[in-house]
């Protein structure tokens, strides 16, 4: 076991011991991968443990909230593969040839926001 891993085990153990003595629940910390360790990543920087990706049918704005009037955070280009987080109803819109109120929550290149679901494939 290398020194970094031993330090991570020691810190987690100390947190759990402190929780036992104080009665406050502790959540063990997850150590960051050591330099040179492989981390599985799929589609546009999303960790492999996340759900699935979807494909953008058209270039659309990524919104802060699920409505057209929400602040635009950036764009998801046509053909890109954002990481799916969830979906829900929101503000009504007409886009990509359809009227709807369904929005897809997604992460794409450091942005976390909402896109019009009618402009996605695979959600």
mmCIF file of C-alpha atoms in Angstrom:
data_model
loop_
_atom_site.group_PDB
_atom_site.id
_atom_site.type_symbol
_atom_site.label_atom_id
_atom_site.label_comp_id
_atom_site.label_asym_id
_atom_site.label_seq_id
_atom_site.Cartn_x
_atom_site.Cartn_y
_atom_site.Cartn_z
ATOM 1 C CA UNK A 1 0.000 0.000 0.000
ATOM 2 C CA UNK A 2 1.497 3.346 -0.954
ATOM 3 C CA UNK A 3 1.813 6.336 1.361
ATOM 4 C CA UNK A 4 -1.145 8.242 -0.173
ATOM 5 C CA UNK A 5 -3.502 5.299 0.295
ATOM 6 C CA UNK A 6 -2.294 4.776 3.879
ATOM 7 C CA UNK A 7 -2.922 8.455 4.645
ATOM 8 C CA UNK A 8 -6.469 8.200 3.226
ATOM 9 C CA UNK A 9 -7.214 5.158 5.408
ATOM 10 C CA UNK A 10 -5.837 6.947 8.475
ATOM 11 C CA UNK A 11 -7.943 10.062 7.883
ATOM 12 C CA UNK A 12 -11.132 8.032 7.346
ATOM 13 C CA UNK A 13 -10.409 5.995 10.484
ATOM 14 C CA UNK A 14 -9.846 9.155 12.542
ATOM 15 C CA UNK A 15 -13.162 10.597 11.306
ATOM 16 C CA UNK A 16 -15.029 7.442 12.296
ATOM 17 C CA UNK A 17 -13.321 7.359 15.725
ATOM 18 C CA UNK A 18 -14.263 11.030 16.245
ATOM 19 C CA UNK A 19 -17.865 10.222 15.354
ATOM 20 C CA UNK A 20 -17.914 7.415 17.904
ATOM 21 C CA UNK A 21 -16.571 9.662 20.674
ATOM 22 C CA UNK A 22 -18.798 12.664 19.879
ATOM 23 C CA UNK A 23 -21.958 10.862 18.741
ATOM 24 C CA UNK A 24 -21.979 12.827 15.470
ATOM 25 C CA UNK A 25 -22.277 10.727 12.329
ATOM 26 C CA UNK A 26 -19.340 10.922 9.975
ATOM 27 C CA UNK A 27 -19.214 10.209 6.281
ATOM 28 C CA UNK A 28 -15.921 8.641 5.247
ATOM 29 C CA UNK A 29 -14.048 10.701 2.686
ATOM 30 C CA UNK A 30 -13.271 9.213 -0.696
ATOM 31 C CA UNK A 31 -9.656 9.740 -1.593
ATOM 32 C CA UNK A 32 -8.892 11.238 -4.993
ATOM 33 C CA UNK A 33 -7.143 8.871 -7.396
ATOM 34 C CA UNK A 34 -3.381 8.847 -7.013
ATOM 35 C CA UNK A 35 -1.381 10.385 -9.834
ATOM 36 C CA UNK A 36 -1.180 7.871 -12.667
ATOM 37 C CA UNK A 37 -4.277 5.898 -11.567
ATOM 38 C CA UNK A 38 -6.780 5.351 -14.382
ATOM 39 C CA UNK A 39 -10.276 6.797 -13.975
ATOM 40 C CA UNK A 40 -12.953 5.462 -16.322
ATOM 41 C CA UNK A 41 -14.703 8.251 -18.181
ATOM 42 C CA UNK A 42 -17.246 8.077 -20.968
ATOM 43 C CA UNK A 43 -18.847 10.594 -23.339
ATOM 44 C CA UNK A 44 -17.711 14.185 -22.972
ATOM 45 C CA UNK A 45 -16.071 13.840 -19.566
ATOM 46 C CA UNK A 46 -18.865 12.063 -17.647
ATOM 47 C CA UNK A 47 -17.801 9.437 -15.097
ATOM 48 C CA UNK A 48 -18.633 5.861 -16.071
ATOM 49 C CA UNK A 49 -20.873 5.529 -12.984
ATOM 50 C CA UNK A 50 -23.382 8.077 -14.384
ATOM 51 C CA UNK A 51 -26.481 6.986 -16.244
ATOM 52 C CA UNK A 52 -26.481 7.341 -19.986
ATOM 53 C CA UNK A 53 -25.678 9.882 -22.628
ATOM 54 C CA UNK A 54 -28.037 11.333 -25.174
ATOM 55 C CA UNK A 55 -27.486 13.026 -28.516
ATOM 56 C CA UNK A 56 -28.452 16.575 -29.434
ATOM 57 C CA UNK A 57 -30.554 16.749 -32.647
ATOM 58 C CA UNK A 58 -29.858 20.484 -32.997
ATOM 59 C CA UNK A 59 -27.655 23.086 -31.336
ATOM 60 C CA UNK A 60 -29.570 24.434 -28.322
ATOM 61 C CA UNK A 61 -28.907 26.698 -25.361
ATOM 62 C CA UNK A 62 -28.262 25.123 -21.985
ATOM 63 C CA UNK A 63 -30.516 26.915 -19.490
ATOM 64 C CA UNK A 64 -30.051 27.429 -15.747
ATOM 65 C CA UNK A 65 -33.693 26.388 -15.094
ATOM 66 C CA UNK A 66 -36.209 24.411 -17.232
ATOM 67 C CA UNK A 67 -37.772 27.386 -19.007
ATOM 68 C CA UNK A 68 -36.925 29.482 -22.083
ATOM 69 C CA UNK A 69 -36.584 32.694 -20.098
ATOM 70 C CA UNK A 70 -33.898 31.213 -17.795
ATOM 71 C CA UNK A 71 -30.303 32.377 -18.122
ATOM 72 C CA UNK A 72 -28.375 30.655 -20.906
ATOM 73 C CA UNK A 73 -25.201 28.997 -19.584
ATOM 74 C CA UNK A 74 -23.834 27.984 -22.973
ATOM 75 C CA UNK A 75 -24.687 25.740 -25.906
ATOM 76 C CA UNK A 76 -24.903 22.015 -26.556
ATOM 77 C CA UNK A 77 -23.963 21.598 -30.239
ATOM 78 C CA UNK A 78 -25.797 19.342 -32.678
ATOM 79 C CA UNK A 79 -24.352 15.834 -32.453
ATOM 80 C CA UNK A 80 -22.846 16.342 -28.977
ATOM 81 C CA UNK A 81 -23.393 13.778 -26.206
ATOM 82 C CA UNK A 82 -24.271 15.420 -22.859
ATOM 83 C CA UNK A 83 -24.636 13.335 -19.703
ATOM 84 C CA UNK A 84 -28.251 12.747 -18.708
ATOM 85 C CA UNK A 85 -29.133 13.648 -15.087
ATOM 86 C CA UNK A 86 -32.978 13.733 -15.017
ATOM 87 C CA UNK A 87 -35.992 15.201 -16.766
ATOM 88 C CA UNK A 88 -39.101 17.118 -15.743
ATOM 89 C CA UNK A 89 -41.816 19.398 -17.021
ATOM 90 C CA UNK A 90 -41.132 23.106 -17.149
ATOM 91 C CA UNK A 91 -41.857 26.077 -19.345
ATOM 92 C CA UNK A 92 -43.642 25.380 -22.636
ATOM 93 C CA UNK A 93 -41.749 25.783 -25.898
ATOM 94 C CA UNK A 94 -41.741 24.956 -29.584
ATOM 95 C CA UNK A 95 -38.405 23.582 -30.743
ATOM 96 C CA UNK A 96 -37.048 20.980 -33.160
ATOM 97 C CA UNK A 97 -40.447 20.759 -34.846
ATOM 98 C CA UNK A 98 -42.526 20.012 -31.728
ATOM 99 C CA UNK A 99 -44.429 21.791 -28.939
ATOM 100 C CA UNK A 100 -43.755 20.465 -25.439
ATOM 101 C CA UNK A 101 -42.879 21.327 -21.842
ATOM 102 C CA UNK A 102 -40.421 18.462 -21.170
ATOM 103 C CA UNK A 103 -36.855 19.421 -20.248
ATOM 104 C CA UNK A 104 -33.757 17.239 -19.824
ATOM 105 C CA UNK A 105 -31.318 18.046 -17.031
ATOM 106 C CA UNK A 106 -27.778 17.441 -18.196
ATOM 107 C CA UNK A 107 -24.081 18.045 -17.725
ATOM 108 C CA UNK A 108 -21.883 19.026 -20.616
ATOM 109 C CA UNK A 109 -18.271 20.259 -20.518
ATOM 110 C CA UNK A 110 -18.478 21.734 -17.035
ATOM 111 C CA UNK A 111 -22.010 23.108 -17.418
ATOM 112 C CA UNK A 112 -24.989 21.757 -15.460
ATOM 113 C CA UNK A 113 -28.337 22.849 -16.809
ATOM 114 C CA UNK A 114 -31.445 22.109 -18.850
ATOM 115 C CA UNK A 115 -32.163 21.598 -22.557
ATOM 116 C CA UNK A 116 -35.461 21.232 -24.425
ATOM 117 C CA UNK A 117 -36.125 17.496 -24.512
ATOM 118 C CA UNK A 118 -37.652 17.530 -28.026
ATOM 119 C CA UNK A 119 -34.172 18.402 -29.317
ATOM 120 C CA UNK A 120 -32.610 15.272 -27.833
ATOM 121 C CA UNK A 121 -32.386 11.670 -28.976
ATOM 122 C CA UNK A 122 -32.114 8.936 -26.371
ATOM 123 C CA UNK A 123 -33.916 10.530 -23.398
#
